[in-house]
Amino acid sequence: MLDRCFDLFANKTISSLTMREIAKQLGISTGKIYHYFPDKQQLFEQMVRHLTTKDIFQSNFDISGNTSEQRLRHLFRYVLEQENNYTRKLLFIVDYYRSTDLAAEHRNILHEAVEQYIAMLQRIVPNREDAFFLLIIIHGLLLLRYFDGGETLFESHAKQAIEWVISRENK
């Protein structure tokens, strides 16, 4: 149900959908959706948790025995293969931020997701600062490619990021 909700939210703005419309699009009763999710906030929170867990499970990098450079190349290749999916998730989260009051409880779920992504990236590069840098670079590249229709050269920027991280390891 959450995957189908994501597809719905990825195509329409969160604020434009009511719980009744969501239920109708999913082919379930309004009562059933309210049984699982009392409001859109709860639906959003569960969706972010679901998407984050799914991303981390699907990435499932086999990093044992590989060099940092190989792990990083694998990471950027995977992100590029999943570009459309990740871009839709970023836009969904930006849309959510635009449609809510950004109270602390609304930010906590996104903070949890960021921490999970950083932990996953630390399996590739153990330094937390480098892992956070990679997350920022990945998000930035995805958004730039979305805004410019894919003209930003992902591979060349990924190569620069890899070189930067490797240079920090060698110090």
Short mmCIF file of N, CA and C in Angstrom, two decimals:
data_model
loop_
_atom_site.label_atom_id
_atom_site.label_comp_id
_atom_site.label_asym_id
_atom_site.label_seq_id
_atom_site.Cartn_x
_atom_site.Cartn_y
_atom_site.Cartn_z
N MET A 1 0.83 -1.19 0.00
CA MET A 1 0.00 0.00 0.00
C MET A 1 0.88 1.26 0.00
N LEU A 2 1.99 1.24 0.76
CA LEU A 2 2.85 2.42 0.82
C LEU A 2 3.54 2.69 -0.52
N ASP A 3 3.92 1.65 -1.23
CA ASP A 3 4.52 1.85 -2.55
C ASP A 3 3.52 2.51 -3.50
N ARG A 4 2.28 2.07 -3.45
CA ARG A 4 1.25 2.67 -4.31
C ARG A 4 0.97 4.11 -3.89
N CYS A 5 1.01 4.38 -2.59
CA CYS A 5 0.84 5.76 -2.12
C CYS A 5 1.98 6.64 -2.62
N PHE A 6 3.19 6.10 -2.59
CA PHE A 6 4.32 6.88 -3.07
C PHE A 6 4.14 7.25 -4.53
N ASP A 7 3.72 6.30 -5.34
CA ASP A 7 3.48 6.59 -6.76
C ASP A 7 2.46 7.71 -6.91
N LEU A 8 1.46 7.70 -6.08
CA LEU A 8 0.43 8.74 -6.12
C LEU A 8 1.02 10.09 -5.71
N PHE A 9 1.75 10.13 -4.59
CA PHE A 9 2.35 11.37 -4.13
C PHE A 9 3.44 11.88 -5.07
N ALA A 10 4.12 10.97 -5.74
CA ALA A 10 5.18 11.38 -6.66
C ALA A 10 4.61 12.09 -7.89
N ASN A 11 3.33 11.85 -8.18
CA ASN A 11 2.71 12.46 -9.35
C ASN A 11 1.83 13.66 -9.02
N LYS A 12 1.48 13.83 -7.76
CA LYS A 12 0.65 14.96 -7.32
C LYS A 12 1.27 15.53 -6.06
N THR A 13 0.95 16.77 -5.76
CA THR A 13 1.47 17.35 -4.53
C THR A 13 0.70 16.80 -3.33
N ILE A 14 1.40 16.69 -2.23
CA ILE A 14 0.80 16.15 -1.02
C ILE A 14 -0.40 16.99 -0.59
N SER A 15 -0.22 18.30 -0.63
CA SER A 15 -1.29 19.18 -0.15
C SER A 15 -2.54 19.12 -1.03
N SER A 16 -2.39 18.67 -2.27
CA SER A 16 -3.56 18.63 -3.16
C SER A 16 -4.40 17.37 -2.97
N LEU A 17 -3.90 16.42 -2.22
CA LEU A 17 -4.62 15.15 -2.03
C LEU A 17 -5.27 15.07 -0.66
N THR A 18 -6.48 14.59 -0.65
CA THR A 18 -7.15 14.31 0.62
C THR A 18 -7.02 12.81 0.91
N MET A 19 -7.27 12.45 2.14
CA MET A 19 -7.23 11.02 2.49
C MET A 19 -8.29 10.26 1.70
N ARG A 20 -9.42 10.88 1.45
CA ARG A 20 -10.48 10.25 0.66
C ARG A 20 -10.00 9.97 -0.77
N GLU A 21 -9.32 10.96 -1.38
CA GLU A 21 -8.78 10.76 -2.74
C GLU A 21 -7.70 9.68 -2.77
N ILE A 22 -6.87 9.66 -1.73
CA ILE A 22 -5.82 8.64 -1.65
C ILE A 22 -6.46 7.26 -1.60
N ALA A 23 -7.45 7.11 -0.74
CA ALA A 23 -8.15 5.82 -0.61
C ALA A 23 -8.77 5.43 -1.95
N LYS A 24 -9.42 6.37 -2.61
CA LYS A 24 -10.06 6.08 -3.90
C LYS A 24 -9.03 5.62 -4.93
N GLN A 25 -7.90 6.34 -5.02
CA GLN A 25 -6.85 5.97 -5.98
C GLN A 25 -6.26 4.59 -5.68
N LEU A 26 -6.22 4.22 -4.39
CA LEU A 26 -5.68 2.92 -3.99
C LEU A 26 -6.70 1.81 -4.11
N GLY A 27 -7.96 2.19 -4.32
CA GLY A 27 -9.01 1.19 -4.44
C GLY A 27 -9.40 0.57 -3.11
N ILE A 28 -9.28 1.36 -2.04
CA ILE A 28 -9.67 0.88 -0.71
C ILE A 28 -10.65 1.87 -0.10
N SER A 29 -11.30 1.45 0.96
CA SER A 29 -12.26 2.35 1.60
C SER A 29 -11.53 3.42 2.40
N THR A 30 -12.22 4.54 2.58
CA THR A 30 -11.67 5.62 3.39
C THR A 30 -11.44 5.14 4.81
N GLY A 31 -12.35 4.32 5.31
CA GLY A 31 -12.21 3.78 6.67
C GLY A 31 -10.95 2.94 6.81
N LYS A 32 -10.64 2.17 5.78
CA LYS A 32 -9.45 1.31 5.85
C LYS A 32 -8.17 2.14 5.90
N ILE A 33 -8.11 3.20 5.08
CA ILE A 33 -6.88 4.01 5.11
C ILE A 33 -6.75 4.72 6.45
N TYR A 34 -7.88 5.20 7.02
CA TYR A 34 -7.82 5.84 8.32
C TYR A 34 -7.48 4.84 9.43
N HIS A 35 -7.81 3.58 9.22
CA HIS A 35 -7.45 2.54 10.19
C HIS A 35 -5.93 2.44 10.31
N TYR A 36 -5.24 2.49 9.19
CA TYR A 36 -3.79 2.36 9.19
C TYR A 36 -3.07 3.69 9.41
N PHE A 37 -3.65 4.77 8.90
CA PHE A 37 -3.01 6.08 8.97
C PHE A 37 -4.06 7.11 9.38
N PRO A 38 -4.02 7.59 10.62
CA PRO A 38 -5.02 8.55 11.10
C PRO A 38 -5.05 9.87 10.32
N ASP A 39 -3.91 10.23 9.69
CA ASP A 39 -3.86 11.47 8.91
C ASP A 39 -2.70 11.38 7.92
N LYS A 40 -2.58 12.40 7.07
CA LYS A 40 -1.52 12.39 6.06
C LYS A 40 -0.14 12.44 6.70
N GLN A 41 -0.03 13.08 7.86
CA GLN A 41 1.26 13.14 8.55
C GLN A 41 1.75 11.73 8.89
N GLN A 42 0.85 10.90 9.43
CA GLN A 42 1.22 9.53 9.77
C GLN A 42 1.53 8.72 8.51
N LEU A 43 0.77 8.95 7.47
CA LEU A 43 1.02 8.28 6.20
C LEU A 43 2.40 8.67 5.67
N PHE A 44 2.72 9.95 5.70
CA PHE A 44 4.02 10.41 5.25
C PHE A 44 5.14 9.77 6.06
N GLU A 45 5.01 9.79 7.38
CA GLU A 45 6.06 9.24 8.24
C GLU A 45 6.29 7.76 7.95
N GLN A 46 5.23 7.01 7.81
CA GLN A 46 5.37 5.59 7.51
C GLN A 46 5.98 5.38 6.12
N MET A 47 5.60 6.26 5.20
CA MET A 47 6.14 6.14 3.84
C MET A 47 7.64 6.42 3.83
N VAL A 48 8.09 7.45 4.54
CA VAL A 48 9.52 7.75 4.59
C VAL A 48 10.27 6.59 5.22
N ARG A 49 9.75 6.04 6.31
CA ARG A 49 10.41 4.88 6.93
C ARG A 49 10.47 3.70 5.96
N HIS A 50 9.37 3.44 5.29
CA HIS A 50 9.31 2.34 4.33
C HIS A 50 10.30 2.54 3.19
N LEU A 51 10.31 3.74 2.60
CA LEU A 51 11.19 4.01 1.47
C LEU A 51 12.65 3.94 1.87
N THR A 52 12.98 4.45 3.05
CA THR A 52 14.36 4.41 3.53
C THR A 52 14.82 2.97 3.74
N THR A 53 14.00 2.20 4.42
CA THR A 53 14.33 0.79 4.65
C THR A 53 14.48 0.05 3.34
N LYS A 54 13.58 0.30 2.42
CA LYS A 54 13.62 -0.35 1.11
C LYS A 54 14.89 0.04 0.35
N ASP A 55 15.24 1.33 0.36
CA ASP A 55 16.46 1.79 -0.31
C ASP A 55 17.69 1.09 0.25
N ILE A 56 17.79 1.06 1.55
CA ILE A 56 18.98 0.49 2.18
C ILE A 56 19.04 -1.01 1.93
N PHE A 57 17.89 -1.67 1.99
CA PHE A 57 17.87 -3.10 1.72
C PHE A 57 18.23 -3.38 0.26
N GLN A 58 17.68 -2.60 -0.66
CA GLN A 58 17.93 -2.83 -2.09
C GLN A 58 19.35 -2.50 -2.49
N SER A 59 19.95 -1.51 -1.83
CA SER A 59 21.33 -1.18 -2.19
C SER A 59 22.24 -2.34 -1.89
N ASN A 60 22.08 -2.93 -0.74
CA ASN A 60 22.75 -4.18 -0.35
C ASN A 60 24.12 -4.35 -1.00
N PHE A 61 24.96 -3.37 -0.79
CA PHE A 61 26.29 -3.40 -1.38
C PHE A 61 27.11 -4.54 -0.81
N ASP A 62 27.72 -5.30 -1.67
CA ASP A 62 28.68 -6.32 -1.25
C ASP A 62 30.04 -5.65 -1.20
N ILE A 63 30.42 -5.16 -0.02
CA ILE A 63 31.62 -4.35 0.07
C ILE A 63 32.82 -5.11 0.63
N SER A 64 32.63 -6.34 1.03
CA SER A 64 33.75 -7.06 1.62
C SER A 64 34.84 -7.32 0.59
N GLY A 65 36.08 -7.03 0.99
CA GLY A 65 37.21 -7.30 0.12
C GLY A 65 37.47 -6.27 -0.95
N ASN A 66 36.62 -5.29 -1.12
CA ASN A 66 36.80 -4.26 -2.15
C ASN A 66 37.56 -3.08 -1.58
N THR A 67 38.22 -2.35 -2.45
CA THR A 67 38.87 -1.10 -2.03
C THR A 67 37.81 -0.01 -1.88
N SER A 68 38.18 1.06 -1.21
CA SER A 68 37.26 2.20 -1.08
C SER A 68 36.85 2.72 -2.44
N GLU A 69 37.80 2.81 -3.34
CA GLU A 69 37.49 3.31 -4.68
C GLU A 69 36.47 2.43 -5.39
N GLN A 70 36.62 1.11 -5.29
CA GLN A 70 35.66 0.19 -5.91
C GLN A 70 34.29 0.33 -5.28
N ARG A 71 34.25 0.45 -3.95
CA ARG A 71 32.96 0.61 -3.26
C ARG A 71 32.28 1.90 -3.69
N LEU A 72 33.06 2.97 -3.81
CA LEU A 72 32.49 4.25 -4.22
C LEU A 72 31.99 4.22 -5.66
N ARG A 73 32.75 3.60 -6.54
CA ARG A 73 32.30 3.47 -7.94
C ARG A 73 30.99 2.67 -8.00
N HIS A 74 30.93 1.61 -7.21
CA HIS A 74 29.72 0.80 -7.15
C HIS A 74 28.55 1.65 -6.66
N LEU A 75 28.77 2.45 -5.63
CA LEU A 75 27.73 3.32 -5.09
C LEU A 75 27.20 4.27 -6.15
N PHE A 76 28.08 5.00 -6.81
CA PHE A 76 27.64 5.99 -7.80
C PHE A 76 26.98 5.32 -9.00
N ARG A 77 27.46 4.17 -9.39
CA ARG A 77 26.82 3.43 -10.50
C ARG A 77 25.39 3.03 -10.09
N TYR A 78 25.25 2.55 -8.86
CA TYR A 78 23.92 2.16 -8.36
C TYR A 78 22.98 3.37 -8.32
N VAL A 79 23.47 4.49 -7.82
CA VAL A 79 22.63 5.69 -7.73
C VAL A 79 22.19 6.13 -9.13
N LEU A 80 23.10 6.09 -10.07
CA LEU A 80 22.75 6.48 -11.44
C LEU A 80 21.71 5.53 -12.03
N GLU A 81 21.83 4.24 -11.75
CA GLU A 81 20.83 3.27 -12.22
C GLU A 81 19.47 3.52 -11.59
N GLN A 82 19.45 4.04 -10.37
CA GLN A 82 18.21 4.30 -9.63
C GLN A 82 17.83 5.79 -9.65
N GLU A 83 18.41 6.53 -10.58
CA GLU A 83 18.24 7.99 -10.61
C GLU A 83 16.78 8.44 -10.57
N ASN A 84 15.95 7.89 -11.40
CA ASN A 84 14.55 8.31 -11.44
C ASN A 84 13.86 8.06 -10.10
N ASN A 85 14.10 6.91 -9.54
CA ASN A 85 13.50 6.55 -8.26
C ASN A 85 13.94 7.51 -7.15
N TYR A 86 15.25 7.75 -7.04
CA TYR A 86 15.77 8.64 -6.00
C TYR A 86 15.32 10.07 -6.21
N THR A 87 15.27 10.53 -7.44
CA THR A 87 14.83 11.89 -7.71
C THR A 87 13.37 12.07 -7.30
N ARG A 88 12.54 11.10 -7.60
CA ARG A 88 11.13 11.17 -7.19
C ARG A 88 11.01 11.25 -5.68
N LYS A 89 11.84 10.50 -4.96
CA LYS A 89 11.81 10.54 -3.49
C LYS A 89 12.24 11.91 -2.96
N LEU A 90 13.28 12.48 -3.57
CA LEU A 90 13.72 13.81 -3.15
C LEU A 90 12.62 14.84 -3.37
N LEU A 91 11.99 14.79 -4.52
CA LEU A 91 10.91 15.75 -4.82
C LEU A 91 9.72 15.56 -3.88
N PHE A 92 9.43 14.32 -3.55
CA PHE A 92 8.36 14.01 -2.60
C PHE A 92 8.67 14.66 -1.24
N ILE A 93 9.91 14.53 -0.79
CA ILE A 93 10.28 15.09 0.51
C ILE A 93 10.27 16.62 0.47
N VAL A 94 10.75 17.20 -0.63
CA VAL A 94 10.70 18.66 -0.77
C VAL A 94 9.25 19.13 -0.76
N ASP A 95 8.39 18.44 -1.47
CA ASP A 95 6.97 18.78 -1.48
C ASP A 95 6.38 18.71 -0.08
N TYR A 96 6.76 17.69 0.66
CA TYR A 96 6.26 17.57 2.03
C TYR A 96 6.71 18.76 2.87
N TYR A 97 7.98 19.10 2.76
CA TYR A 97 8.49 20.25 3.52
C TYR A 97 7.73 21.52 3.17
N ARG A 98 7.39 21.68 1.92
CA ARG A 98 6.67 22.88 1.51
C ARG A 98 5.24 22.89 2.04
N SER A 99 4.68 21.73 2.31
CA SER A 99 3.26 21.66 2.68
C SER A 99 3.03 21.50 4.18
N THR A 100 4.07 21.57 4.99
CA THR A 100 3.89 21.38 6.43
C THR A 100 4.50 22.57 7.17
N ASP A 101 4.23 22.63 8.46
CA ASP A 101 4.73 23.76 9.26
C ASP A 101 6.15 23.55 9.76
N LEU A 102 6.76 22.43 9.44
CA LEU A 102 8.14 22.10 9.81
C LEU A 102 8.38 22.08 11.31
N ALA A 103 7.35 21.71 12.08
CA ALA A 103 7.53 21.53 13.51
C ALA A 103 8.52 20.40 13.74
N ALA A 104 9.10 20.40 14.93
CA ALA A 104 10.16 19.43 15.24
C ALA A 104 9.73 18.00 14.97
N GLU A 105 8.50 17.66 15.31
CA GLU A 105 8.06 16.28 15.09
C GLU A 105 7.99 15.91 13.62
N HIS A 106 7.81 16.91 12.76
CA HIS A 106 7.78 16.66 11.32
C HIS A 106 9.19 16.49 10.76
N ARG A 107 10.16 17.13 11.39
CA ARG A 107 11.54 17.02 10.94
C ARG A 107 12.21 15.75 11.45
N ASN A 108 11.75 15.22 12.57
CA ASN A 108 12.40 14.05 13.17
C ASN A 108 12.46 12.86 12.24
N ILE A 109 11.38 12.60 11.51
CA ILE A 109 11.35 11.44 10.63
C ILE A 109 12.39 11.59 9.52
N LEU A 110 12.58 12.80 9.03
CA LEU A 110 13.58 13.02 7.98
C LEU A 110 14.99 12.94 8.55
N HIS A 111 15.16 13.40 9.77
CA HIS A 111 16.45 13.27 10.44
C HIS A 111 16.81 11.79 10.62
N GLU A 112 15.83 10.99 11.01
CA GLU A 112 16.05 9.54 11.17
C GLU A 112 16.48 8.93 9.83
N ALA A 113 15.83 9.33 8.76
CA ALA A 113 16.16 8.79 7.43
C ALA A 113 17.58 9.18 7.04
N VAL A 114 17.95 10.43 7.26
CA VAL A 114 19.30 10.88 6.93
C VAL A 114 20.33 10.07 7.71
N GLU A 115 20.06 9.84 8.98
CA GLU A 115 20.99 9.06 9.81
C GLU A 115 21.13 7.63 9.29
N GLN A 116 20.05 7.05 8.82
CA GLN A 116 20.12 5.70 8.27
C GLN A 116 20.94 5.67 6.97
N TYR A 117 20.76 6.68 6.13
CA TYR A 117 21.54 6.75 4.90
C TYR A 117 23.02 6.96 5.21
N ILE A 118 23.32 7.80 6.18
CA ILE A 118 24.72 8.02 6.56
C ILE A 118 25.33 6.72 7.08
N ALA A 119 24.59 6.00 7.91
CA ALA A 119 25.09 4.72 8.43
C ALA A 119 25.37 3.75 7.28
N MET A 120 24.49 3.71 6.29
CA MET A 120 24.70 2.84 5.14
C MET A 120 25.96 3.27 4.38
N LEU A 121 26.12 4.58 4.20
CA LEU A 121 27.29 5.08 3.48
C LEU A 121 28.58 4.85 4.26
N GLN A 122 28.48 4.78 5.57
CA GLN A 122 29.67 4.51 6.37
C GLN A 122 30.15 3.07 6.20
N ARG A 123 29.34 2.21 5.63
CA ARG A 123 29.82 0.88 5.27
C ARG A 123 30.77 0.97 4.07
N ILE A 124 30.66 2.06 3.34
CA ILE A 124 31.50 2.27 2.16
C ILE A 124 32.72 3.11 2.54
N VAL A 125 32.48 4.21 3.24
CA VAL A 125 33.55 5.06 3.76
C VAL A 125 33.27 5.28 5.25
N PRO A 126 34.11 4.73 6.11
CA PRO A 126 33.82 4.76 7.55
C PRO A 126 33.72 6.14 8.19
N ASN A 127 34.41 7.13 7.63
CA ASN A 127 34.39 8.46 8.21
C ASN A 127 33.00 9.09 8.03
N ARG A 128 32.39 9.48 9.15
CA ARG A 128 31.03 10.03 9.12
C ARG A 128 30.95 11.30 8.27
N GLU A 129 31.93 12.17 8.39
CA GLU A 129 31.92 13.41 7.60
C GLU A 129 31.96 13.11 6.11
N ASP A 130 32.76 12.14 5.72
CA ASP A 130 32.84 11.76 4.31
C ASP A 130 31.52 11.14 3.84
N ALA A 131 30.91 10.32 4.70
CA ALA A 131 29.62 9.70 4.35
C ALA A 131 28.55 10.78 4.18
N PHE A 132 28.53 11.76 5.07
CA PHE A 132 27.57 12.86 4.97
C PHE A 132 27.83 13.68 3.71
N PHE A 133 29.10 13.93 3.40
CA PHE A 133 29.47 14.64 2.18
C PHE A 133 28.94 13.90 0.95
N LEU A 134 29.11 12.58 0.92
CA LEU A 134 28.61 11.78 -0.20
C LEU A 134 27.10 11.91 -0.36
N LEU A 135 26.38 11.89 0.76
CA LEU A 135 24.93 12.03 0.71
C LEU A 135 24.55 13.39 0.11
N ILE A 136 25.24 14.43 0.52
CA ILE A 136 24.98 15.77 -0.02
C ILE A 136 25.29 15.82 -1.52
N ILE A 137 26.42 15.26 -1.91
CA ILE A 137 26.80 15.25 -3.33
C ILE A 137 25.76 14.49 -4.16
N ILE A 138 25.36 13.34 -3.67
CA ILE A 138 24.38 12.53 -4.41
C ILE A 138 23.07 13.30 -4.58
N HIS A 139 22.57 13.87 -3.49
CA HIS A 139 21.32 14.63 -3.58
C HIS A 139 21.47 15.83 -4.51
N GLY A 140 22.59 16.53 -4.39
CA GLY A 140 22.82 17.68 -5.26
C GLY A 140 22.88 17.30 -6.73
N LEU A 141 23.59 16.23 -7.03
CA LEU A 141 23.67 15.78 -8.43
C LEU A 141 22.30 15.38 -8.97
N LEU A 142 21.54 14.67 -8.16
CA LEU A 142 20.20 14.25 -8.62
C LEU A 142 19.31 15.46 -8.90
N LEU A 143 19.34 16.43 -8.00
CA LEU A 143 18.51 17.62 -8.21
C LEU A 143 18.98 18.43 -9.41
N LEU A 144 20.29 18.60 -9.56
CA LEU A 144 20.79 19.33 -10.72
C LEU A 144 20.38 18.64 -12.02
N ARG A 145 20.50 17.33 -12.06
CA ARG A 145 20.12 16.60 -13.28
C ARG A 145 18.61 16.72 -13.53
N TYR A 146 17.83 16.77 -12.47
CA TYR A 146 16.38 16.95 -12.64
C TYR A 146 16.10 18.34 -13.22
N PHE A 147 16.75 19.36 -12.67
CA PHE A 147 16.49 20.73 -13.10
C PHE A 147 17.00 21.00 -14.51
N ASP A 148 18.12 20.37 -14.89
CA ASP A 148 18.66 20.67 -16.22
C ASP A 148 18.37 19.57 -17.25
N GLY A 149 17.46 18.69 -16.93
CA GLY A 149 17.06 17.66 -17.88
C GLY A 149 18.12 16.59 -18.11
N GLY A 150 18.96 16.38 -17.13
CA GLY A 150 19.96 15.32 -17.23
C GLY A 150 21.26 15.73 -17.88
N GLU A 151 21.45 17.04 -18.09
CA GLU A 151 22.67 17.49 -18.77
C GLU A 151 23.90 17.52 -17.85
N THR A 152 23.68 17.63 -16.54
CA THR A 152 24.81 17.59 -15.61
C THR A 152 25.47 16.23 -15.74
N LEU A 153 26.76 16.23 -15.89
CA LEU A 153 27.51 14.99 -16.10
C LEU A 153 27.73 14.28 -14.78
N PHE A 154 26.85 13.35 -14.49
CA PHE A 154 26.89 12.62 -13.22
C PHE A 154 28.24 11.93 -13.03
N GLU A 155 28.70 11.24 -14.06
CA GLU A 155 29.92 10.44 -13.94
C GLU A 155 31.14 11.29 -13.60
N SER A 156 31.28 12.46 -14.24
CA SER A 156 32.47 13.28 -13.97
C SER A 156 32.43 13.84 -12.56
N HIS A 157 31.26 14.23 -12.09
CA HIS A 157 31.15 14.74 -10.72
C HIS A 157 31.33 13.61 -9.71
N ALA A 158 30.83 12.44 -10.04
CA ALA A 158 31.02 11.28 -9.16
C ALA A 158 32.52 10.97 -9.06
N LYS A 159 33.21 11.06 -10.18
CA LYS A 159 34.66 10.80 -10.18
C LYS A 159 35.37 11.80 -9.28
N GLN A 160 34.97 13.07 -9.34
CA GLN A 160 35.58 14.09 -8.48
C GLN A 160 35.31 13.80 -7.01
N ALA A 161 34.10 13.38 -6.70
CA ALA A 161 33.76 13.05 -5.31
C ALA A 161 34.58 11.86 -4.83
N ILE A 162 34.73 10.86 -5.68
CA ILE A 162 35.51 9.67 -5.32
C ILE A 162 36.96 10.08 -5.06
N GLU A 163 37.51 10.88 -5.95
CA GLU A 163 38.90 11.33 -5.78
C GLU A 163 39.07 12.10 -4.48
N TRP A 164 38.10 12.94 -4.14
CA TRP A 164 38.18 13.73 -2.92
C TRP A 164 38.17 12.82 -1.69
N VAL A 165 37.25 11.86 -1.67
CA VAL A 165 37.15 10.96 -0.51
C VAL A 165 38.43 10.13 -0.40
N ILE A 166 38.91 9.60 -1.51
CA ILE A 166 40.14 8.79 -1.49
C ILE A 166 41.32 9.63 -1.00
N SER A 167 41.40 10.88 -1.43
CA SER A 167 42.51 11.74 -1.00
C SER A 167 42.47 11.97 0.51
N ARG A 168 41.28 12.02 1.08
CA ARG A 168 41.16 12.20 2.53
C ARG A 168 41.59 10.94 3.27
N GLU A 169 41.35 9.78 2.67
CA GLU A 169 41.77 8.52 3.29
C GLU A 169 43.28 8.41 3.31
N ASN A 170 43.94 8.97 2.30
CA ASN A 170 45.39 8.84 2.18
C ASN A 170 46.16 9.82 3.04
N LYS A 171 45.46 10.67 3.77
CA LYS A 171 46.14 11.66 4.64
C LYS A 171 46.41 11.09 6.01
#
